[in-house]
PDB file of C-alpha atoms and ligand atoms in Angstrom:
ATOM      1  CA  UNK A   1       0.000   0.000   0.000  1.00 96.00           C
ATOM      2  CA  UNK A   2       1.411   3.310  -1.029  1.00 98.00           C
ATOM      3  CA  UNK A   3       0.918   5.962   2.064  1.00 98.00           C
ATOM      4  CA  UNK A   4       0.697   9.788   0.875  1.00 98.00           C
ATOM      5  CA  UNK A   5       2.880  11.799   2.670  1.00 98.00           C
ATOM      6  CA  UNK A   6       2.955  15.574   3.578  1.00 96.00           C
ATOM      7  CA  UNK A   7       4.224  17.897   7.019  1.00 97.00           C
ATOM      8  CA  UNK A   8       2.252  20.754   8.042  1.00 95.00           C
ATOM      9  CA  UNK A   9       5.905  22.713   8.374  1.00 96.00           C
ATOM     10  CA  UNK A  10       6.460  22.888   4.339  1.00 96.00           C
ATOM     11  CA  UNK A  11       4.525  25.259   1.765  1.00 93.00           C
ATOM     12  CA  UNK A  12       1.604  23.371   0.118  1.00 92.00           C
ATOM     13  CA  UNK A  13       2.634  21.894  -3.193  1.00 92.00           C
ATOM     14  CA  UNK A  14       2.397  23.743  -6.176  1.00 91.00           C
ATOM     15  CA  UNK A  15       0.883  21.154  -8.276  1.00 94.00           C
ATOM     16  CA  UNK A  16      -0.302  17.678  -8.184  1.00 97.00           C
ATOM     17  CA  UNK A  17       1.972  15.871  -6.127  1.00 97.00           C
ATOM     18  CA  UNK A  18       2.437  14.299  -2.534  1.00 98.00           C
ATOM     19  CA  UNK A  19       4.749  16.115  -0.481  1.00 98.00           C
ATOM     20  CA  UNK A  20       6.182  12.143   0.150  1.00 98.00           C
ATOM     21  CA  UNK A  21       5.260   8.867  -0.383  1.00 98.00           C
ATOM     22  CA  UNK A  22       5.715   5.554   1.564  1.00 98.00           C
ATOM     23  CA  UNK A  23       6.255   2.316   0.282  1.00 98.00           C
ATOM     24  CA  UNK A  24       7.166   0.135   3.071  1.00 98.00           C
ATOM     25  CA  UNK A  25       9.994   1.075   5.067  1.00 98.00           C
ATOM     26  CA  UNK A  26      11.200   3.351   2.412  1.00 98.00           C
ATOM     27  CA  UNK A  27       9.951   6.781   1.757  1.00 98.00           C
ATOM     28  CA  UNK A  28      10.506   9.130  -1.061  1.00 98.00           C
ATOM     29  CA  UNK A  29      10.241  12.780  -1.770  1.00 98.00           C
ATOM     30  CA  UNK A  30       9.190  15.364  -4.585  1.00 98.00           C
ATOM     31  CA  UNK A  31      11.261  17.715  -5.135  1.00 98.00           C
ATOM     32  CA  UNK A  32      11.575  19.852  -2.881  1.00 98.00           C
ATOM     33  CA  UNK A  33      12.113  24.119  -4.162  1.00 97.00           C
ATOM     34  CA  UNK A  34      13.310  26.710  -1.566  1.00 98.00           C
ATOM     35  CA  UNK A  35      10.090  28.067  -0.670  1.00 97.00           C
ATOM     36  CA  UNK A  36       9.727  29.869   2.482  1.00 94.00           C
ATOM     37  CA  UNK A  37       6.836  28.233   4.658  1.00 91.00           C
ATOM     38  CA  UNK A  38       5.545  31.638   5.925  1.00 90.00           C
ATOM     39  CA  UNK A  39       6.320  34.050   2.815  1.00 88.00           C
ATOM     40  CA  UNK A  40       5.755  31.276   0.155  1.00 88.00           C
ATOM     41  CA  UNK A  41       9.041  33.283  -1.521  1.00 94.00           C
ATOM     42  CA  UNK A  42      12.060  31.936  -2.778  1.00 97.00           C
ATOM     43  CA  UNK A  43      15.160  33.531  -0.740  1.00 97.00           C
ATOM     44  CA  UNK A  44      18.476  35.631  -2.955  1.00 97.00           C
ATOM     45  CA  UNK A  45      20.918  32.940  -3.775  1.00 98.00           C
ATOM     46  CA  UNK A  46      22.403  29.705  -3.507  1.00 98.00           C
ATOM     47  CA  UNK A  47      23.073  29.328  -0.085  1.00 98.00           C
ATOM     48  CA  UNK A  48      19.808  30.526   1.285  1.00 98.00           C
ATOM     49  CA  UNK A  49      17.914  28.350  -1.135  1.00 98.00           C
ATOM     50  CA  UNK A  50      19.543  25.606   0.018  1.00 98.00           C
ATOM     51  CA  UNK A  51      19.462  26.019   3.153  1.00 98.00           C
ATOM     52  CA  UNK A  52      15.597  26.332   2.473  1.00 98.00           C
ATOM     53  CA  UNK A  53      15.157  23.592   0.721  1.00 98.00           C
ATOM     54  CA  UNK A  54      17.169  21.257   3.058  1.00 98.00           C
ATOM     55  CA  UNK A  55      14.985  23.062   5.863  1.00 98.00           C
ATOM     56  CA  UNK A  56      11.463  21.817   4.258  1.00 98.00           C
ATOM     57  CA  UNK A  57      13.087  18.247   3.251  1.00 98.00           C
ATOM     58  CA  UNK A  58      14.367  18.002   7.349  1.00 98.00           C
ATOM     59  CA  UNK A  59      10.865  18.785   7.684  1.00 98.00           C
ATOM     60  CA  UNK A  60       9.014  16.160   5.390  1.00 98.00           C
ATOM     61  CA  UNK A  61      11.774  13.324   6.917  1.00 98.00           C
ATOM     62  CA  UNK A  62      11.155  14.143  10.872  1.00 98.00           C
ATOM     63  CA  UNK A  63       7.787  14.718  10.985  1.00 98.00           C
ATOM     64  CA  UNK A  64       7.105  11.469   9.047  1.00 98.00           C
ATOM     65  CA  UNK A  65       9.802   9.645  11.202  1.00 98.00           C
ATOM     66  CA  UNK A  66      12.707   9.633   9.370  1.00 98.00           C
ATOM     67  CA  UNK A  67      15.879  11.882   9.854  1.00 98.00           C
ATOM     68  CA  UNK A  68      18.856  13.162   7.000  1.00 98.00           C
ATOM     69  CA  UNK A  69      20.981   9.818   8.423  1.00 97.00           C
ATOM     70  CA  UNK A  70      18.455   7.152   7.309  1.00 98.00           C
ATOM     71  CA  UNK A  71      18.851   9.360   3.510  1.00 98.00           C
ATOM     72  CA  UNK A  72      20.047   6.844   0.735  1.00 98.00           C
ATOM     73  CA  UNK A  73      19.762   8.678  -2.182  1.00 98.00           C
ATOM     74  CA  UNK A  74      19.190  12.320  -3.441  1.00 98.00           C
ATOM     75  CA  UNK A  75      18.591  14.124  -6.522  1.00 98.00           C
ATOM     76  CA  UNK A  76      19.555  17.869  -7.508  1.00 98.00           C
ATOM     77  CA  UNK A  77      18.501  19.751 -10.191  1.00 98.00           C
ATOM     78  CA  UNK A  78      20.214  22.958 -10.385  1.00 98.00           C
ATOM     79  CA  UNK A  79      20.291  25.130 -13.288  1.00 98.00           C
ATOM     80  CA  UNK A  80      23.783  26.529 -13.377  1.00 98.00           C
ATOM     81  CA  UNK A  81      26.478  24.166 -12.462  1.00 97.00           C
ATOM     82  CA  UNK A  82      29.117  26.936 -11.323  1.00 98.00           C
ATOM     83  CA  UNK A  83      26.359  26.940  -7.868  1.00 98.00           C
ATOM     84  CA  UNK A  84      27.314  23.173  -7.514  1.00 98.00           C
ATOM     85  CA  UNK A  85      30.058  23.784  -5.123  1.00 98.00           C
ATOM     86  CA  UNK A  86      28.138  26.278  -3.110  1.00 98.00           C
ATOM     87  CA  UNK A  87      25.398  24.175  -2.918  1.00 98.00           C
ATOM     88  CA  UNK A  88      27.661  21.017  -1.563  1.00 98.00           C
ATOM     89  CA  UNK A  89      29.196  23.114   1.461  1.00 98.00           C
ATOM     90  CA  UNK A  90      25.666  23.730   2.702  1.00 98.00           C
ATOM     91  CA  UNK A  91      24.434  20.773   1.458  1.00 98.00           C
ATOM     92  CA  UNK A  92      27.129  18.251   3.527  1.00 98.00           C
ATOM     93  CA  UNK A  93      26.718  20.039   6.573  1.00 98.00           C
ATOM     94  CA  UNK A  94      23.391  17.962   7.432  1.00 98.00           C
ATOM     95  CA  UNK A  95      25.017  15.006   6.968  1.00 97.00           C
ATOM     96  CA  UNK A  96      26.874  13.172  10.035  1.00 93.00           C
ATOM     97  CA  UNK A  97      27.326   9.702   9.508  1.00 88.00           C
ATOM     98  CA  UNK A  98      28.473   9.399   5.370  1.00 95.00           C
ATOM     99  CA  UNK A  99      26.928  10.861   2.400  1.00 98.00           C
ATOM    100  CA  UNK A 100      23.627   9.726   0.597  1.00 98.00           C
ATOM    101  CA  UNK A 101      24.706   8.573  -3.059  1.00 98.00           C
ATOM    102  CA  UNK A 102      23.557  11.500  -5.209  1.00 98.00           C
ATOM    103  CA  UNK A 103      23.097  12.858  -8.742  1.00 98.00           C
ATOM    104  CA  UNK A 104      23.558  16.099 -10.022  1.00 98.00           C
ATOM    105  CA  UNK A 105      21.352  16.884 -12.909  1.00 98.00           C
ATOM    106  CA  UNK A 106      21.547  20.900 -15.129  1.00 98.00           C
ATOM    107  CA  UNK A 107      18.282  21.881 -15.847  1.00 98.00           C
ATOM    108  CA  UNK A 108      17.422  25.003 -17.895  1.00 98.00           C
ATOM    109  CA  UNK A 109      14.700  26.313 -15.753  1.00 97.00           C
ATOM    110  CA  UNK A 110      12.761  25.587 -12.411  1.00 98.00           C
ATOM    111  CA  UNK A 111       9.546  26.319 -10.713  1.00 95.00           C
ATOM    112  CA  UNK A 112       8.904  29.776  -8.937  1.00 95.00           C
ATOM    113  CA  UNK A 113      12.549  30.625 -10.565  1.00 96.00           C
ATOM    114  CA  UNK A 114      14.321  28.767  -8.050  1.00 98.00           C
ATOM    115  CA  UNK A 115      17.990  27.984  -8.450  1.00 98.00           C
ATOM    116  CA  UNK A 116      17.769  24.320  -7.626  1.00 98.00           C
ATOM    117  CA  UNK A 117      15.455  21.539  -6.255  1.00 98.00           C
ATOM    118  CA  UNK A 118      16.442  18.675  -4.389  1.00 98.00           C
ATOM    119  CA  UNK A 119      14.341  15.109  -3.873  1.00 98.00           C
ATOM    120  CA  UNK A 120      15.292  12.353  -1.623  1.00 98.00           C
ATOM    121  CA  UNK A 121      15.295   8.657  -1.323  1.00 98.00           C
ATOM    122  CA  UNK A 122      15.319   7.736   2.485  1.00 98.00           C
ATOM    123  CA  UNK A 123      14.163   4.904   4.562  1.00 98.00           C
ATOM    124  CA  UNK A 124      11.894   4.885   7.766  1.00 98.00           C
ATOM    125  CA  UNK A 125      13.515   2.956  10.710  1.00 97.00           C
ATOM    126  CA  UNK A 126      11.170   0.686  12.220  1.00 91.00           C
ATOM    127  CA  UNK A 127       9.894   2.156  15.736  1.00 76.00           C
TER     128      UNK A 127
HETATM  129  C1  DHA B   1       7.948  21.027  -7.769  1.00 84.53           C
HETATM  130  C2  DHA B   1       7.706  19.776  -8.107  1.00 84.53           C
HETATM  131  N1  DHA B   1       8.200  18.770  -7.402  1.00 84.53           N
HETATM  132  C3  DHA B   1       6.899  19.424  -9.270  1.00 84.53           C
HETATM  133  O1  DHA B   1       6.358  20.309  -9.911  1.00 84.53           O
HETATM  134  O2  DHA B   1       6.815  18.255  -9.585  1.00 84.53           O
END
């Protein structure tokens, strides 16, 4: 059974998607875009919208009982890669015990204008 997924500390979708899903013990993500929870704005730049996007991710994982160290795989789509670098020093800071595997994927353009958009692959512990 596939379990629809969403945290009432993230802005609502902006289409027709699940915030998460669950399929068993494993749980996965849409992409997630820097949008602010309170403003529904995208913040200036590559750090902030990171740090905003990792911010409504921690979000989705926690409050559906998960956590960035049970992560086993992410996506990024970023649309210029000279912000790649920026993006990884924020980026590994949530992560304590090893990396996820990853990809890294240009895209031309993203929604609300944002610089980058990040999904996740990450499995729910068992209680
Ligand atoms: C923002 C998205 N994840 C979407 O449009 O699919």
């Amino acid at each position: 059974m596939i379990k629809r997924l969403t945290s009432t500390h993230i802005p609502a979708p902006l289409g027709s998607y699940a915030a998460a899903t669950q399929i068993g013990s494993v749980l996965f993500t849409s992409g997630q875009l820097p949008l602010s929870p309170e403003s529904k704005a995208v913040p200036e730049g590559i750090i902030a919208q990171t740090k905003q996007v990792m911010t409504n991710l921690n979000h989705i994982l926690v409050d559906n009982g998960t956590s960035f160290d049970h992560v086993a795989k992410t996506t990024v789509y970023i649309n210029d890669l000279k912000l790649l670098a920026s993006f990884d020093q924020v980026y590994r800071t949530y992560f304590h015990d090893g990396y996820p595997a990853r990809t890294a994927v240009l895209v031309s353009e993203l929604p609300a204008q944002a610089l980058l958009e990040v999904d996740m692959v990450a499995e729910v512990p068992e209680d």
